[in-house]
Amino acid sequence: APMETASLLLRTQWGLLETLNERVEGAAERGEAMLVLLNQLLFLMLCDRWFCPGDRLTGLYTLLFYIILCYLCHYVGNLLNVRGYSPYVHVSDQSKIRHLAMSVTKMVLDLTKGVTVVITVVFMLLVLGLEQGLEHFSPTWTYVLLTALYFCLTERICQDKVPMVLSWLHLESLENLETLWAPVLCKLATSLSSLLMIVAVSFWCSGKGGWGLCLLASYINVYLGLKAMDRHLKVLLQERGRLGRFRFATKQELANFDDVCSVCLQRMTLARVTPCRHLFHGDCLRRSLKDRSTCPMCKQDLWC
C-alpha cells in the first residue's frame, strides 16, 4: 500500500509538471520576442561568469549595444530599399483620396523613428567615443565574437539573412532548401553553445547564484531551443521526404546524361533519378511533385 501511494503521488506530480511545462511552452510560442530576448540575456550572463567574472553588467551593456546596432542596420536597410516613398496614406490602392488620420499617424511614426535613430547614434558616439559611464566595460575580443555570433543566430532580423548566406556557399547537398535548413542550424548551434557554456559555468564558475542561472538557461536556451529546432526539423524532413524514394544520381550517370535539368534548364552537379530514368534537381522535382504526381519529362506516374 505505501508503494502504491508513493507511485500514485509520483504520477500525479509528474502530470502536474507536464501540464506546467506545456503551458510554459505555449506562452513561449506566443511571446517569442520576449523569449528570444531572455535567451540572449541568459547566454550573455553565462559568458559574463566565464569571461568577465569581476563584472556582471558586461552582458547587459553588450546586449544593449547589439540591439541598437541591429535596429540601426535594419532601419538604414529599410530606407535604402524604399522606392517611391510618400508620407500620405490613400483610402485604397486605386484611390487618390488621402486618409487624413492615417497619414498623420504615419508621419508621426516616421518622425519618431528618425528622432530615435539620431538619439541612438549620438548616444553611441558619446559612449564609444568619449567612454562616458563605462569605465568597467572591457570585454575581450573572444567574448565579443562569441556573443555577437550568438546574437546574430538568435535575432530574427539576422536569421532572415542565413538562407542567403547558405545560398552563397552553394551547398548543393541542401538541395535549395536553405530557408528550411536555416532555422534548424541556427537553433542547433545556439542550443549547443548554451549547453557548453552551462557545463563550463556549472563546473568551474558557479559561485553565488550560478546554479540557478544554469538551471534557467538549461530550460530556456537548451530545452526550448531544441524543441523549436524539432518543429523546424519536422517541416524539413517532410519536404525532404518527398524525395526519399528517388535516389541520387551517380557521377557516371551525370556524365552520361550531360544535359540541363528540364525544369529549371540549369546544369546539374547533383541530381535525383526517377524510376523512368530521368534526372532532375532535387528541389525542382520536389516542387513539381507538389502539383502533380507524374514525371515532369515523360508524365509517367511516379507514385505507382
Short mmCIF file of N, CA, C and O in Angstrom, two decimals, residues 33-144:
data_model
loop_
_atom_site.label_atom_id
_atom_site.label_comp_id
_atom_site.label_asym_id
_atom_site.label_seq_id
_atom_site.Cartn_x
_atom_site.Cartn_y
_atom_site.Cartn_z
N ALA A 33 9.20 36.98 -29.05
CA ALA A 33 10.17 38.08 -28.99
C ALA A 33 10.78 38.20 -27.59
O ALA A 33 12.00 38.36 -27.44
N MET A 34 9.94 38.10 -26.57
CA MET A 34 10.44 38.18 -25.20
C MET A 34 11.31 36.97 -24.87
O MET A 34 12.31 37.08 -24.15
N LEU A 35 10.93 35.81 -25.40
CA LEU A 35 11.72 34.60 -25.16
C LEU A 35 13.11 34.73 -25.78
O LEU A 35 14.11 34.32 -25.18
N VAL A 36 13.17 35.29 -26.98
CA VAL A 36 14.47 35.49 -27.64
C VAL A 36 15.34 36.44 -26.83
O VAL A 36 16.54 36.20 -26.63
N LEU A 37 14.74 37.52 -26.34
CA LEU A 37 15.50 38.48 -25.53
C LEU A 37 16.01 37.83 -24.25
O LEU A 37 17.17 38.03 -23.86
N LEU A 38 15.17 37.04 -23.60
CA LEU A 38 15.59 36.35 -22.38
C LEU A 38 16.67 35.32 -22.69
O LEU A 38 17.64 35.16 -21.92
N ASN A 39 16.54 34.64 -23.81
CA ASN A 39 17.55 33.68 -24.25
C ASN A 39 18.90 34.36 -24.43
O ASN A 39 19.93 33.88 -23.94
N GLN A 40 18.90 35.49 -25.11
CA GLN A 40 20.15 36.23 -25.34
C GLN A 40 20.76 36.71 -24.03
O GLN A 40 21.98 36.60 -23.81
N LEU A 41 19.91 37.23 -23.15
CA LEU A 41 20.41 37.75 -21.88
C LEU A 41 21.01 36.65 -21.02
O LEU A 41 22.08 36.83 -20.41
N LEU A 42 20.38 35.49 -20.99
CA LEU A 42 20.90 34.37 -20.20
C LEU A 42 22.25 33.91 -20.74
O LEU A 42 23.17 33.61 -19.97
N PHE A 43 22.37 33.84 -22.07
CA PHE A 43 23.65 33.41 -22.64
C PHE A 43 24.75 34.41 -22.32
O PHE A 43 25.88 34.03 -21.98
N LEU A 44 24.44 35.70 -22.42
CA LEU A 44 25.45 36.71 -22.10
C LEU A 44 25.81 36.70 -20.62
O LEU A 44 26.97 36.96 -20.25
N MET A 45 24.85 36.38 -19.77
CA MET A 45 25.15 36.26 -18.33
C MET A 45 26.06 35.07 -18.07
O MET A 45 26.95 35.14 -17.20
N LEU A 46 25.86 33.99 -18.81
CA LEU A 46 26.77 32.84 -18.69
C LEU A 46 28.18 33.23 -19.15
O LEU A 46 29.17 32.86 -18.51
N CYS A 47 28.24 33.97 -20.24
CA CYS A 47 29.55 34.42 -20.74
C CYS A 47 30.21 35.38 -19.75
O CYS A 47 31.44 35.39 -19.62
N ASP A 48 29.40 36.19 -19.06
CA ASP A 48 29.95 37.08 -18.04
C ASP A 48 30.70 36.29 -16.97
O ASP A 48 31.80 36.67 -16.54
N ARG A 49 30.09 35.20 -16.52
CA ARG A 49 30.70 34.41 -15.45
C ARG A 49 31.97 33.71 -15.92
O ARG A 49 32.86 33.43 -15.10
N TRP A 50 32.06 33.42 -17.21
CA TRP A 50 33.23 32.71 -17.72
C TRP A 50 34.34 33.68 -18.14
O TRP A 50 35.50 33.48 -17.81
N PHE A 51 33.97 34.73 -18.88
CA PHE A 51 34.97 35.64 -19.44
C PHE A 51 35.21 36.87 -18.56
O PHE A 51 36.32 37.40 -18.55
N CYS A 52 34.17 37.36 -17.88
CA CYS A 52 34.29 38.59 -17.08
C CYS A 52 33.74 38.35 -15.68
O CYS A 52 32.70 38.94 -15.31
N PRO A 53 34.36 37.50 -14.90
CA PRO A 53 33.80 37.18 -13.57
C PRO A 53 33.74 38.37 -12.63
O PRO A 53 32.96 38.37 -11.68
N GLY A 54 34.52 39.40 -12.88
CA GLY A 54 34.53 40.55 -11.98
C GLY A 54 33.49 41.59 -12.31
O GLY A 54 33.30 42.53 -11.53
N ASP A 55 32.82 41.48 -13.45
CA ASP A 55 31.84 42.49 -13.85
C ASP A 55 30.61 41.79 -14.41
O ASP A 55 30.64 41.24 -15.51
N ARG A 56 29.52 41.82 -13.66
CA ARG A 56 28.30 41.11 -14.06
C ARG A 56 27.41 41.95 -14.98
O ARG A 56 26.38 41.47 -15.43
N LEU A 57 27.77 43.23 -15.24
CA LEU A 57 26.94 44.07 -16.11
C LEU A 57 27.44 44.12 -17.54
O LEU A 57 26.83 44.77 -18.39
N THR A 58 28.53 43.43 -17.83
CA THR A 58 29.08 43.45 -19.18
C THR A 58 28.07 42.91 -20.19
O THR A 58 27.89 43.46 -21.27
N GLY A 59 27.40 41.83 -19.83
CA GLY A 59 26.42 41.24 -20.73
C GLY A 59 25.26 42.17 -21.02
O GLY A 59 24.77 42.24 -22.15
N LEU A 60 24.81 42.90 -20.01
CA LEU A 60 23.69 43.82 -20.19
C LEU A 60 24.08 44.96 -21.14
O LEU A 60 23.32 45.31 -22.05
N TYR A 61 25.26 45.54 -20.92
CA TYR A 61 25.74 46.59 -21.81
C TYR A 61 25.92 46.05 -23.24
O TYR A 61 25.55 46.70 -24.22
N THR A 62 26.49 44.87 -23.35
CA THR A 62 26.76 44.29 -24.66
C THR A 62 25.46 44.03 -25.41
O THR A 62 25.35 44.33 -26.61
N LEU A 63 24.48 43.46 -24.73
CA LEU A 63 23.20 43.19 -25.37
C LEU A 63 22.53 44.48 -25.82
O LEU A 63 21.93 44.54 -26.91
N LEU A 64 22.65 45.52 -25.01
CA LEU A 64 22.09 46.82 -25.38
C LEU A 64 22.72 47.34 -26.67
O LEU A 64 22.02 47.80 -27.58
N PHE A 65 24.04 47.24 -26.77
CA PHE A 65 24.73 47.70 -27.97
C PHE A 65 24.33 46.88 -29.19
O PHE A 65 24.13 47.42 -30.28
N TYR A 66 24.22 45.57 -29.02
CA TYR A 66 23.85 44.72 -30.15
C TYR A 66 22.45 45.06 -30.65
O TYR A 66 22.20 45.12 -31.86
N ILE A 67 21.52 45.28 -29.73
CA ILE A 67 20.15 45.61 -30.13
C ILE A 67 20.12 46.95 -30.87
O ILE A 67 19.43 47.10 -31.88
N ILE A 68 20.87 47.92 -30.35
CA ILE A 68 20.92 49.23 -31.00
C ILE A 68 21.51 49.12 -32.40
O ILE A 68 20.98 49.67 -33.37
N LEU A 69 22.62 48.41 -32.53
CA LEU A 69 23.25 48.24 -33.83
C LEU A 69 22.32 47.52 -34.81
O LEU A 69 22.22 47.88 -35.98
N CYS A 70 21.65 46.49 -34.31
CA CYS A 70 20.73 45.74 -35.16
C CYS A 70 19.58 46.62 -35.62
O CYS A 70 19.18 46.59 -36.80
N TYR A 71 19.06 47.43 -34.71
CA TYR A 71 17.96 48.33 -35.07
C TYR A 71 18.43 49.36 -36.11
O TYR A 71 17.72 49.64 -37.09
N LEU A 72 19.61 49.91 -35.91
CA LEU A 72 20.13 50.90 -36.85
C LEU A 72 20.33 50.29 -38.24
O LEU A 72 19.94 50.89 -39.25
N CYS A 73 20.94 49.12 -38.28
CA CYS A 73 21.17 48.47 -39.58
C CYS A 73 19.85 48.15 -40.27
O CYS A 73 19.71 48.34 -41.49
N HIS A 74 18.88 47.68 -39.50
CA HIS A 74 17.57 47.36 -40.07
C HIS A 74 16.88 48.62 -40.59
O HIS A 74 16.30 48.61 -41.68
N TYR A 75 16.97 49.69 -39.83
CA TYR A 75 16.32 50.94 -40.23
C TYR A 75 16.97 51.52 -41.48
O TYR A 75 16.28 51.94 -42.42
N VAL A 76 18.30 51.53 -41.51
CA VAL A 76 19.01 52.05 -42.68
C VAL A 76 18.72 51.17 -43.90
O VAL A 76 18.52 51.67 -45.01
N GLY A 77 18.67 49.85 -43.70
CA GLY A 77 18.36 48.96 -44.81
C GLY A 77 16.98 49.21 -45.38
O GLY A 77 16.78 49.19 -46.61
N ASN A 78 16.02 49.46 -44.50
CA ASN A 78 14.66 49.78 -44.98
C ASN A 78 14.64 51.08 -45.76
O ASN A 78 13.93 51.21 -46.77
N LEU A 79 15.40 52.07 -45.30
CA LEU A 79 15.45 53.34 -46.02
C LEU A 79 16.05 53.17 -47.41
O LEU A 79 15.58 53.77 -48.38
N LEU A 80 17.09 52.34 -47.51
CA LEU A 80 17.73 52.14 -48.80
C LEU A 80 16.84 51.37 -49.78
O LEU A 80 16.99 51.51 -51.00
N ASN A 81 15.94 50.55 -49.24
CA ASN A 81 15.08 49.74 -50.10
C ASN A 81 13.76 50.42 -50.46
O ASN A 81 12.99 49.88 -51.25
N VAL A 82 13.51 51.59 -49.87
CA VAL A 82 12.25 52.28 -50.13
C VAL A 82 12.28 52.91 -51.52
O VAL A 82 13.24 53.59 -51.89
N ARG A 83 11.22 52.69 -52.27
CA ARG A 83 11.08 53.31 -53.59
C ARG A 83 9.72 54.00 -53.66
O ARG A 83 8.71 53.43 -53.29
N GLY A 84 9.75 55.20 -54.14
CA GLY A 84 8.50 55.95 -54.26
C GLY A 84 7.86 56.24 -52.92
O GLY A 84 6.64 56.09 -52.77
N TYR A 85 8.67 56.66 -51.95
CA TYR A 85 8.13 56.91 -50.61
C TYR A 85 7.17 58.09 -50.63
O TYR A 85 7.39 59.10 -51.30
N SER A 86 6.10 57.96 -49.87
CA SER A 86 5.14 59.04 -49.72
C SER A 86 4.65 59.05 -48.27
O SER A 86 4.36 58.00 -47.71
N PRO A 87 4.57 60.23 -47.66
CA PRO A 87 4.09 60.29 -46.28
C PRO A 87 2.58 60.13 -46.17
O PRO A 87 2.05 60.04 -45.06
N TYR A 88 1.90 60.08 -47.30
CA TYR A 88 0.44 60.02 -47.29
C TYR A 88 -0.05 58.58 -47.40
O TYR A 88 0.59 57.73 -48.02
N VAL A 89 -1.21 58.33 -46.82
CA VAL A 89 -1.87 57.03 -46.90
C VAL A 89 -3.18 57.22 -47.64
O VAL A 89 -4.00 58.06 -47.25
N HIS A 90 -3.37 56.46 -48.71
CA HIS A 90 -4.58 56.59 -49.51
C HIS A 90 -5.65 55.62 -49.02
O HIS A 90 -5.36 54.60 -48.37
N VAL A 91 -6.88 55.95 -49.33
CA VAL A 91 -8.02 55.15 -48.88
C VAL A 91 -7.92 53.72 -49.42
O VAL A 91 -8.21 52.75 -48.73
N SER A 92 -7.47 53.58 -50.66
CA SER A 92 -7.26 52.27 -51.27
C SER A 92 -6.11 52.37 -52.26
O SER A 92 -5.61 53.47 -52.55
N ASP A 93 -5.69 51.23 -52.78
CA ASP A 93 -4.57 51.23 -53.72
C ASP A 93 -4.90 51.96 -55.01
O ASP A 93 -4.02 52.57 -55.63
N GLN A 94 -6.15 51.91 -55.42
CA GLN A 94 -6.54 52.55 -56.67
C GLN A 94 -6.99 53.99 -56.48
O GLN A 94 -7.07 54.76 -57.44
N SER A 95 -7.28 54.37 -55.25
CA SER A 95 -7.81 55.70 -54.99
C SER A 95 -6.70 56.72 -54.78
O SER A 95 -5.61 56.39 -54.29
N LYS A 96 -6.98 57.97 -55.16
CA LYS A 96 -6.05 59.07 -54.91
C LYS A 96 -6.47 59.91 -53.71
O LYS A 96 -5.82 60.91 -53.39
N ILE A 97 -7.55 59.51 -53.06
CA ILE A 97 -8.03 60.23 -51.88
C ILE A 97 -7.17 59.86 -50.68
O ILE A 97 -6.94 58.68 -50.39
N ARG A 98 -6.68 60.86 -49.97
CA ARG A 98 -5.79 60.64 -48.84
C ARG A 98 -6.59 60.51 -47.54
O ARG A 98 -7.53 61.26 -47.30
N HIS A 99 -6.17 59.53 -46.75
CA HIS A 99 -6.78 59.32 -45.43
C HIS A 99 -6.03 60.20 -44.43
O HIS A 99 -4.86 59.95 -44.12
N LEU A 100 -6.69 61.24 -43.94
CA LEU A 100 -6.02 62.26 -43.12
C LEU A 100 -5.45 61.68 -41.83
O LEU A 100 -4.27 61.87 -41.51
N ALA A 101 -6.27 60.94 -41.08
CA ALA A 101 -5.83 60.43 -39.78
C ALA A 101 -4.66 59.45 -39.93
O ALA A 101 -3.66 59.54 -39.20
N MET A 102 -4.77 58.54 -40.89
CA MET A 102 -3.70 57.56 -41.08
C MET A 102 -2.44 58.22 -41.64
O MET A 102 -1.32 57.81 -41.32
N SER A 103 -2.61 59.24 -42.46
CA SER A 103 -1.44 59.96 -42.98
C SER A 103 -0.69 60.66 -41.86
O SER A 103 0.55 60.62 -41.80
N VAL A 104 -1.44 61.31 -40.97
CA VAL A 104 -0.80 61.98 -39.83
C VAL A 104 -0.10 60.96 -38.94
O VAL A 104 1.03 61.19 -38.47
N THR A 105 -0.75 59.82 -38.71
CA THR A 105 -0.14 58.77 -37.88
C THR A 105 1.16 58.28 -38.50
O THR A 105 2.17 58.09 -37.80
N LYS A 106 1.15 58.08 -39.81
CA LYS A 106 2.36 57.61 -40.48
C LYS A 106 3.48 58.64 -40.39
O LYS A 106 4.64 58.29 -40.16
N MET A 107 3.14 59.92 -40.56
CA MET A 107 4.16 60.97 -40.46
C MET A 107 4.78 61.00 -39.07
O MET A 107 6.00 61.13 -38.91
N VAL A 108 3.92 60.88 -38.04
CA VAL A 108 4.42 60.90 -36.66
C VAL A 108 5.33 59.71 -36.40
O VAL A 108 6.39 59.84 -35.78
N LEU A 109 4.92 58.53 -36.89
CA LEU A 109 5.75 57.34 -36.69
C LEU A 109 7.08 57.46 -37.40
O LEU A 109 8.14 57.11 -36.85
N ASP A 110 7.06 57.94 -38.64
CA ASP A 110 8.32 58.11 -39.38
C ASP A 110 9.22 59.13 -38.70
O ASP A 110 10.44 58.94 -38.62
N LEU A 111 8.62 60.21 -38.20
CA LEU A 111 9.41 61.23 -37.50
C LEU A 111 9.99 60.66 -36.21
O LEU A 111 11.16 60.91 -35.87
N THR A 112 9.20 59.85 -35.51
CA THR A 112 9.68 59.23 -34.27
C THR A 112 10.85 58.30 -34.54
O THR A 112 11.84 58.28 -33.80
N LYS A 113 10.75 57.52 -35.62
CA LYS A 113 11.85 56.63 -35.98
C LYS A 113 13.12 57.43 -36.28
O LYS A 113 14.21 57.07 -35.85
N GLY A 114 12.95 58.52 -37.03
CA GLY A 114 14.11 59.34 -37.36
C GLY A 114 14.76 59.94 -36.13
O GLY A 114 15.99 59.93 -35.99
N VAL A 115 13.94 60.47 -35.22
CA VAL A 115 14.47 61.05 -33.99
C VAL A 115 15.16 59.98 -33.15
O VAL A 115 16.23 60.21 -32.56
N THR A 116 14.56 58.79 -33.10
CA THR A 116 15.15 57.69 -32.33
C THR A 116 16.52 57.31 -32.89
O THR A 116 17.47 57.07 -32.14
N VAL A 117 16.63 57.27 -34.21
CA VAL A 117 17.91 56.94 -34.83
C VAL A 117 18.96 58.00 -34.50
O VAL A 117 20.11 57.68 -34.15
N VAL A 118 18.59 59.27 -34.58
CA VAL A 118 19.54 60.34 -34.27
C VAL A 118 20.00 60.26 -32.82
O VAL A 118 21.20 60.34 -32.52
N ILE A 119 19.05 60.08 -31.91
CA ILE A 119 19.40 59.97 -30.49
C ILE A 119 20.30 58.76 -30.24
O ILE A 119 21.27 58.83 -29.48
N THR A 120 19.97 57.66 -30.90
CA THR A 120 20.76 56.44 -30.73
C THR A 120 22.19 56.63 -31.22
O THR A 120 23.15 56.22 -30.56
N VAL A 121 22.34 57.24 -32.38
CA VAL A 121 23.68 57.48 -32.93
C VAL A 121 24.48 58.40 -32.00
O VAL A 121 25.66 58.14 -31.71
N VAL A 122 23.85 59.47 -31.53
CA VAL A 122 24.54 60.39 -30.62
C VAL A 122 24.95 59.68 -29.33
O VAL A 122 26.07 59.84 -28.83
N PHE A 123 24.05 58.86 -28.81
CA PHE A 123 24.34 58.12 -27.58
C PHE A 123 25.53 57.18 -27.77
O PHE A 123 26.44 57.12 -26.93
N MET A 124 25.54 56.47 -28.89
CA MET A 124 26.63 55.53 -29.14
C MET A 124 27.96 56.25 -29.34
O MET A 124 29.01 55.79 -28.90
N LEU A 125 27.91 57.40 -30.02
CA LEU A 125 29.14 58.18 -30.19
C LEU A 125 29.69 58.66 -28.85
O LEU A 125 30.90 58.64 -28.61
N LEU A 126 28.78 59.08 -27.98
CA LEU A 126 29.21 59.54 -26.66
C LEU A 126 29.81 58.40 -25.85
O LEU A 126 30.86 58.54 -25.21
N VAL A 127 29.13 57.26 -25.90
CA VAL A 127 29.58 56.13 -25.09
C VAL A 127 30.87 55.53 -25.63
O VAL A 127 31.84 55.31 -24.90
N LEU A 128 30.89 55.26 -26.94
CA LEU A 128 32.05 54.61 -27.53
C LEU A 128 33.21 55.57 -27.74
O LEU A 128 34.37 55.20 -27.59
N GLY A 129 32.89 56.81 -28.10
CA GLY A 129 33.96 57.77 -28.38
C GLY A 129 34.52 58.43 -27.15
O GLY A 129 35.73 58.57 -27.00
N LEU A 130 33.64 58.83 -26.24
CA LEU A 130 34.10 59.53 -25.05
C LEU A 130 34.21 58.63 -23.83
O LEU A 130 34.71 59.06 -22.79
N GLU A 131 33.70 57.38 -23.96
CA GLU A 131 33.78 56.39 -22.88
C GLU A 131 33.17 56.92 -21.58
O GLU A 131 33.75 56.84 -20.51
N GLN A 132 31.98 57.47 -21.72
CA GLN A 132 31.30 58.02 -20.55
C GLN A 132 30.50 56.93 -19.84
O GLN A 132 29.63 56.29 -20.43
N GLY A 133 30.77 56.72 -18.59
CA GLY A 133 29.96 55.82 -17.77
C GLY A 133 30.25 54.35 -17.95
O GLY A 133 29.55 53.52 -17.40
N LEU A 134 31.28 54.00 -18.73
CA LEU A 134 31.58 52.58 -18.94
C LEU A 134 33.03 52.29 -18.58
O LEU A 134 33.75 51.64 -19.33
N GLU A 135 33.47 52.78 -17.44
CA GLU A 135 34.86 52.58 -17.05
C GLU A 135 35.20 51.11 -16.88
O GLU A 135 36.33 50.69 -17.14
N HIS A 136 34.22 50.31 -16.45
CA HIS A 136 34.48 48.90 -16.17
C HIS A 136 34.03 47.99 -17.31
O HIS A 136 34.04 46.77 -17.16
N PHE A 137 33.64 48.58 -18.42
CA PHE A 137 33.18 47.78 -19.56
C PHE A 137 34.37 47.49 -20.47
O PHE A 137 34.78 48.31 -21.27
N SER A 138 34.93 46.31 -20.31
CA SER A 138 36.11 45.95 -21.11
C SER A 138 36.06 44.48 -21.50
O SER A 138 36.84 43.66 -21.00
N PRO A 139 35.13 44.10 -22.37
CA PRO A 139 35.04 42.70 -22.80
C PRO A 139 36.21 42.33 -23.71
O PRO A 139 36.75 43.17 -24.43
N THR A 140 36.58 41.07 -23.67
CA THR A 140 37.66 40.59 -24.54
C THR A 140 37.12 40.36 -25.95
O THR A 140 35.91 40.29 -26.17
N TRP A 141 38.04 40.24 -26.90
CA TRP A 141 37.62 40.00 -28.28
C TRP A 141 36.92 38.66 -28.42
O TRP A 141 35.99 38.51 -29.21
N THR A 142 37.36 37.67 -27.66
CA THR A 142 36.70 36.37 -27.70
C THR A 142 35.26 36.49 -27.23
O THR A 142 34.33 35.91 -27.83
N TYR A 143 35.07 37.25 -26.17
CA TYR A 143 33.72 37.49 -25.64
C TYR A 143 32.85 38.18 -26.68
O TYR A 143 31.70 37.78 -26.91
N VAL A 144 33.38 39.20 -27.32
CA VAL A 144 32.62 39.96 -28.31
C VAL A 144 32.25 39.08 -29.51
O VAL A 144 31.10 39.08 -29.97
#
